[in-house]
Coordinates of C-alpha atoms and ligand atoms in Angstrom, one line a residue:
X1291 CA 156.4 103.0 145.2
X1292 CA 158.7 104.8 147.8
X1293 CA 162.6 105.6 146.0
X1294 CA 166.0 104.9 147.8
X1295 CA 167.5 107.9 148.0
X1296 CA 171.0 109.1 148.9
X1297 CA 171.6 111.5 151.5
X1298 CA 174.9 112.4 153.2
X1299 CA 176.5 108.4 153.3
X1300 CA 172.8 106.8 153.9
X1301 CA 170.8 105.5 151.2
X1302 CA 167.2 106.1 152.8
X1303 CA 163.5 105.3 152.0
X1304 CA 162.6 108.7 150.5
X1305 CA 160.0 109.4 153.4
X1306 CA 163.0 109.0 155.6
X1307 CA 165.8 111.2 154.2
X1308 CA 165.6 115.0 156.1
X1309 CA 168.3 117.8 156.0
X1310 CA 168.8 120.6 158.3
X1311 CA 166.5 123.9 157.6
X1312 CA 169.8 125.7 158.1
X1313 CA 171.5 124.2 154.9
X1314 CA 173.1 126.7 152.9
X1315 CA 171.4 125.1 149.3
X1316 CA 168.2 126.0 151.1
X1317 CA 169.0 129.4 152.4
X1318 CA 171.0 130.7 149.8
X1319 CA 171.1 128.1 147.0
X1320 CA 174.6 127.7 147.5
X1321 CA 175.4 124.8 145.8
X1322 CA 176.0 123.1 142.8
X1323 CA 173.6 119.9 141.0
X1324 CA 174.3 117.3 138.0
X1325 CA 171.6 115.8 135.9
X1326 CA 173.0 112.4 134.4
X1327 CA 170.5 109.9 131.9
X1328 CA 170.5 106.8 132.5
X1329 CA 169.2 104.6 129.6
X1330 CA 168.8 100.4 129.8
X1331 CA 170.3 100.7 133.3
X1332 CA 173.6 102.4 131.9
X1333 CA 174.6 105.4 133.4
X1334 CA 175.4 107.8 130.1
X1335 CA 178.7 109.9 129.6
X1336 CA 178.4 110.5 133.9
X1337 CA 182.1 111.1 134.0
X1338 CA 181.3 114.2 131.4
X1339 CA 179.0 115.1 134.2
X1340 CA 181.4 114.7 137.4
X1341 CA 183.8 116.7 135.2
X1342 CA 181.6 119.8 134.9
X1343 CA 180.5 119.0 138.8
X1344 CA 184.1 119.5 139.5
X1345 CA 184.4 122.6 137.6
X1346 CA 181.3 123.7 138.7
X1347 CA 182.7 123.7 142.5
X1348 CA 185.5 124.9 141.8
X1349 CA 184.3 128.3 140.7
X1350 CA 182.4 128.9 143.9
X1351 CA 185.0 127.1 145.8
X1352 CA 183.3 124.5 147.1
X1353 CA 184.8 121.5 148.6
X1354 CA 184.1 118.3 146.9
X1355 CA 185.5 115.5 149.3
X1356 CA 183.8 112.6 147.0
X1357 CA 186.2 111.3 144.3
X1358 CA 184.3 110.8 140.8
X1359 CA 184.7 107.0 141.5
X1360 CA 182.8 107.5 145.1
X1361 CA 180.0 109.4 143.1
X1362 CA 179.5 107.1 140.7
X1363 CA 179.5 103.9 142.6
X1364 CA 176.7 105.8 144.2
X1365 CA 175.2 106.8 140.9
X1366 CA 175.2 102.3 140.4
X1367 CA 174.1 101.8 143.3
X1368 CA 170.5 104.2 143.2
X1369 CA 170.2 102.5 139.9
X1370 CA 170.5 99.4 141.3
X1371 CA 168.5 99.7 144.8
X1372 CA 165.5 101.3 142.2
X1373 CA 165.7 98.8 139.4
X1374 CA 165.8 102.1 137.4
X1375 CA 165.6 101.3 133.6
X1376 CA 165.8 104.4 132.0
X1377 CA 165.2 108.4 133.7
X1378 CA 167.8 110.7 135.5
X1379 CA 170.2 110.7 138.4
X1380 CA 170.1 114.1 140.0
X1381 CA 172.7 115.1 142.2
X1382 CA 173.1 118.2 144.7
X1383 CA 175.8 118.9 147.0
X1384 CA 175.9 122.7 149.2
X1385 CA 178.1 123.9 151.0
X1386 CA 176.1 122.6 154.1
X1387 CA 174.7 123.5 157.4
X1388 CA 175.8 126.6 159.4
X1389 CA 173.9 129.1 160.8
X1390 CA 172.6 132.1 158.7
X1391 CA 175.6 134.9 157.3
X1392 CA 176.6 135.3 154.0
X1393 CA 180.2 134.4 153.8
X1394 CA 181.9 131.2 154.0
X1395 CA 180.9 129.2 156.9
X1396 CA 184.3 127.1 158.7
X1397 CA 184.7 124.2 159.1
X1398 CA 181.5 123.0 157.3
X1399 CA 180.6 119.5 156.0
X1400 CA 179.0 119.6 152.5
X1401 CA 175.8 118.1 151.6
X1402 CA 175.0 115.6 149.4
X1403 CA 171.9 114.4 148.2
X1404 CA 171.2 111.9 145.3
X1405 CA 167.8 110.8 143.9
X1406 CA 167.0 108.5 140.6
X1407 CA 163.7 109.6 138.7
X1408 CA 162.0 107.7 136.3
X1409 CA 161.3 109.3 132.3
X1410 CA 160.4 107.8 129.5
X1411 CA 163.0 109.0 127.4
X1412 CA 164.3 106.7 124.8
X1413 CA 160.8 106.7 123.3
X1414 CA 159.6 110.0 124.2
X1415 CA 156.3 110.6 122.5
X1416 CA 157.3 114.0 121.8
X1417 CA 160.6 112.8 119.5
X1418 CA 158.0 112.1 117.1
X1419 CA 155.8 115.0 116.9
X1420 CA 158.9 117.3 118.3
X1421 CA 158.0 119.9 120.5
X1422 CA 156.4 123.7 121.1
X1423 CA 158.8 126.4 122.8
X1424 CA 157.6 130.2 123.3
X1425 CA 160.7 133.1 123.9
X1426 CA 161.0 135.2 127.2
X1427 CA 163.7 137.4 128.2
X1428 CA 167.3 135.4 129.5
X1429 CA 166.8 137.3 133.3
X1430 CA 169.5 135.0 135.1
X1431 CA 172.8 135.7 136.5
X1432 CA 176.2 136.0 134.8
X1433 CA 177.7 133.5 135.6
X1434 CA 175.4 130.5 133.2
X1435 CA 178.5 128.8 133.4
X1436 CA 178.7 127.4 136.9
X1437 CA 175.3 124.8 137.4
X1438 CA 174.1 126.4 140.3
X1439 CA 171.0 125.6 142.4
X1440 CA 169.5 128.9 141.8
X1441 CA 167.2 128.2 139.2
X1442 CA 164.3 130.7 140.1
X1443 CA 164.6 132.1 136.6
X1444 CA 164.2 129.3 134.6
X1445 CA 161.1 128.0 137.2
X1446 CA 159.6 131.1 136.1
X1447 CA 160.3 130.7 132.2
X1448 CA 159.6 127.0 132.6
X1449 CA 156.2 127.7 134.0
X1450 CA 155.7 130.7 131.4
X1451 CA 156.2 128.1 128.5
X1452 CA 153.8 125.3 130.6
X1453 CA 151.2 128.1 130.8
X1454 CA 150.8 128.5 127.3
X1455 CA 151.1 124.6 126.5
X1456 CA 154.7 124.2 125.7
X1457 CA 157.6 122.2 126.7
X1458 CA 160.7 124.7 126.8
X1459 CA 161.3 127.9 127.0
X1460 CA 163.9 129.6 124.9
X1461 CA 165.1 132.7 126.5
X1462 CA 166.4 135.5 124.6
X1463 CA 168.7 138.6 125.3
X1464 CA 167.6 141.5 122.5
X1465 CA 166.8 139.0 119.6
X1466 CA 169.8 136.3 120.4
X1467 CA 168.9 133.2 122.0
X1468 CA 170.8 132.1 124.8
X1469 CA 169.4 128.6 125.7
X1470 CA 166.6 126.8 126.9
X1471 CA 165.5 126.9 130.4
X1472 CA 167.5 123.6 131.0
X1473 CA 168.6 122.5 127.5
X1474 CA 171.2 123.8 124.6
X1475 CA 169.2 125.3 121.9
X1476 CA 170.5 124.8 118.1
X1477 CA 168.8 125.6 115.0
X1478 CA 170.1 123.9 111.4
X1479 CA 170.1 126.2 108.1
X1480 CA 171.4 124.9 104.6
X1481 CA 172.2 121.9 106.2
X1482 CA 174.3 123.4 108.7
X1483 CA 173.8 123.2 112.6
X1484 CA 173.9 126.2 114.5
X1485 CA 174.7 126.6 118.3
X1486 CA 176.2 129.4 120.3
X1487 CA 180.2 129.5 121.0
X1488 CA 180.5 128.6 125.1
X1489 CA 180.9 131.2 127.8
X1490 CA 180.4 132.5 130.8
X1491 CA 176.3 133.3 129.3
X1492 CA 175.5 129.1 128.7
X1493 CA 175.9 126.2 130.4
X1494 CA 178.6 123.9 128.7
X1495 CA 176.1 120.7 127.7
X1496 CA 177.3 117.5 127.9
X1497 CA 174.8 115.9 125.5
X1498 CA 175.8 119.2 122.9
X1499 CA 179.4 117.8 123.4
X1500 CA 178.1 114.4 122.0
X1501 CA 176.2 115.8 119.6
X1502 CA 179.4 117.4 118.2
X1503 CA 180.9 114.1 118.3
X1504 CA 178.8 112.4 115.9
X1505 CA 178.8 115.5 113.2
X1506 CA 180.7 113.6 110.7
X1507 CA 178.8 110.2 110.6
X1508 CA 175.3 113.0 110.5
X1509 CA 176.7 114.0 107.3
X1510 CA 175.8 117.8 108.4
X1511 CA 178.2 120.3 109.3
X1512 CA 178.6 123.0 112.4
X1513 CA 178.9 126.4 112.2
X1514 CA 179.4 127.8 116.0
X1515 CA 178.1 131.2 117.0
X1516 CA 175.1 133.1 118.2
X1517 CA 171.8 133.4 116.2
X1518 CA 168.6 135.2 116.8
X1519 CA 165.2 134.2 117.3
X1520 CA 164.1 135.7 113.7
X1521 CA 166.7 133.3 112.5
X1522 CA 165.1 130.1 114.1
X1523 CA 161.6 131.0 112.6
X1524 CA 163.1 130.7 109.5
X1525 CA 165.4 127.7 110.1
X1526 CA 164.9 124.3 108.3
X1527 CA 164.8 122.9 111.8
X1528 CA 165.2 123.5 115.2
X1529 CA 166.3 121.5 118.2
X1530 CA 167.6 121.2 122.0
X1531 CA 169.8 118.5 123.7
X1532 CA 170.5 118.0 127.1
X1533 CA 170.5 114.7 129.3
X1534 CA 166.7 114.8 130.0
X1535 CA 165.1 115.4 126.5
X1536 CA 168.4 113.9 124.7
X1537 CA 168.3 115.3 120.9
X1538 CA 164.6 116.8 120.7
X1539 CA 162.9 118.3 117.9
X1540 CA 161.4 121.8 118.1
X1541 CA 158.3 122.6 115.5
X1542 CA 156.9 125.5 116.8
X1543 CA 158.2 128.5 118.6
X1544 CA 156.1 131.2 119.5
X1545 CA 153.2 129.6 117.6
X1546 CA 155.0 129.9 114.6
X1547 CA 155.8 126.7 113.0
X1548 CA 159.0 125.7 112.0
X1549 CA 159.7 125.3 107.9
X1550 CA 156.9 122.5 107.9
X1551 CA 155.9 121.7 111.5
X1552 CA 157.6 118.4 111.2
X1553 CA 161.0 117.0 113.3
X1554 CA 163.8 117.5 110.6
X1555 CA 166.5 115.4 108.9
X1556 CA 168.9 116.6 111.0
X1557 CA 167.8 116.3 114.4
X1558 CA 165.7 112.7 113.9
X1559 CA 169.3 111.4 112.3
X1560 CA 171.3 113.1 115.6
X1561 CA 168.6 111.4 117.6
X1562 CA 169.2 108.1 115.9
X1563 CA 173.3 108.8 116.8
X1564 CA 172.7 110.0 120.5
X1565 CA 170.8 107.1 121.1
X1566 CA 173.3 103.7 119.5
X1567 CA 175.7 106.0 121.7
X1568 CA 173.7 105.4 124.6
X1569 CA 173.0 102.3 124.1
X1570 CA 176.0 101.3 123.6
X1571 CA 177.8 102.5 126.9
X1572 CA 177.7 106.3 126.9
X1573 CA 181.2 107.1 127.2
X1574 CA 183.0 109.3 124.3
X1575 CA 186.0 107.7 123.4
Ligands
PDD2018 N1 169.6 120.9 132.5 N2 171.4 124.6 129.5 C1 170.8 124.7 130.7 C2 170.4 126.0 131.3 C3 170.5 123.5 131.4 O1 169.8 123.5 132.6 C4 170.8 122.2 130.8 C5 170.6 120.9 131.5 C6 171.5 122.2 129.6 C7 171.9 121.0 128.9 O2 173.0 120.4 129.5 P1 173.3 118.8 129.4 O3 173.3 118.5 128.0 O4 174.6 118.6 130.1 O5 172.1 118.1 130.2 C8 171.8 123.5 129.0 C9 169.3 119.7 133.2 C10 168.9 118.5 132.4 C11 168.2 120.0 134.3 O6 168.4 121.1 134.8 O7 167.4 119.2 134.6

């Protein structure tokens, strides 16, 4: 079944929707992308998203001429030209068409493209069993901050994980684990989660911030700073979140299994939380 998809003010049978070879995403990755859930038809915590779109522009000065009500009536209405249930609303807008030079192109209309994609992710098979990651070095930019297009670094950690039969990477700088190729990594130690302060090195999460939000009613508390990867093969647990895999258990890293291969306390209870959330309208109050 062909998708609707969005593309610069037409919504367009996916066979149909082209841009110009000469747009700066392509050439340069010069642009910026979202990744919202949406579960039961409900778009989850998208103004979160928009939010961090906005800041994400903003640091490569980008010019956003869509208000966050204009992108997410568009976000409604891919959900509701593809009947999508449940899956992900990816968005991408570059600084456009121009030809090639480096600098800033004038006077350039922005692209934007929108497409919905289908995922099983409320009932994931892999929330039960939890998942295997394998560590590679952190080779991206310095700027981890800013949710740029240029992913070739975590296509080539991705794949490095897939190789070897896992479903995330964790990438590493020394011994200290930065994040997952496109998730928050957290670890949990006498019943205490662990995740790494934000900066300039991570991506701000959305579903971490939610996560945070439920600590109390989890019963666990937080402690927030780095950890290492010798620290996670002895954790009770392990864990990433982001908008695809929501709250997903880790068991293995490295072949090594994690205390006893099994999704922990923790992570199933924050699963349980992320999920009545989303359920229940996906906005934080
Ligand atoms: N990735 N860190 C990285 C490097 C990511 O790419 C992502 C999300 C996250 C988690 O962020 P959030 O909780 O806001 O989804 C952390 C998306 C899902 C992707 O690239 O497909």
């Amino acid at each position: 079944m062909s998708r609707i998809v969005y593309v610069n003010g037409d919504y367009l049978p996916e066979a149909e929707a082209t841009i110009s070879i000469f747009d700066r995403g392509f050439i340069f990755a010069d642009g910026i992308y979202e990744v919202s859930a949406v579960i039961a038809g409900r778009l989850i915590d998208c103004d979160a998203h928009l939010a961090r779109l906005e800041r994400s522009c903003g640091e490569i000065e980008l010019p956003l001429p869509w208000s966050r009500a204009d992108l997410i009536a568009i976000h409604h209405e891919l959900i509701a030209r593809n009947g999508l249930d449940e899956g992900g609303i990816y968005l991408q807008v570059t600084r456009g068409a121009a030809d090639r030079d480096f600098a800033f192109p004038k006077e350039t209309t922005p692209t934007l493209v929108m497409f919905t994609q289908e995922r099983n992710m409320s009932q994931a098979p892999a929330a039960r069993t939890g998942i295997k990651v394998v560590s590679c070095p952190d080779i991206r930019w310095a700027r981890r901050d800013i949710k740029s297009v240029a992913l070739l670094p975590q296509v080539l950690a991705k794949q490095f994980a897939a190789a070897q039969g896992a479903a995330e990477a964790w990438m590493l700088e020394g011994d200290v684990v930065t994040e997952g190729g496109s998730s928050t990594c957290w670890i949990v130690r006498n019943r205490t989660l662990i995740s790494r302060p934000l900066s300039q090195k991570v991506l701000p999460g959305i579903t971490r911030k939610a996560v945070l939000a439920f600590l109390d009613e989890s019963g666990f508390s937080f402690e927030e700073r780095e950890f290492t990867l010798t620290e996670a093969l002895d954790a009770e647990e392990a864990f990433i979140t982001s908008a695809t895999s929501l709250v997903m258990p880790v068991v293995t890293i490295d072949g090594r299994s994690i205390h006893n291969g099994a999704p922990g306390p923790a992570t199933l209870r924050l699963r349980e939380l992320y999920l009545e959330f989303a359920r229940t309208g996906g906005v934080l109050g």
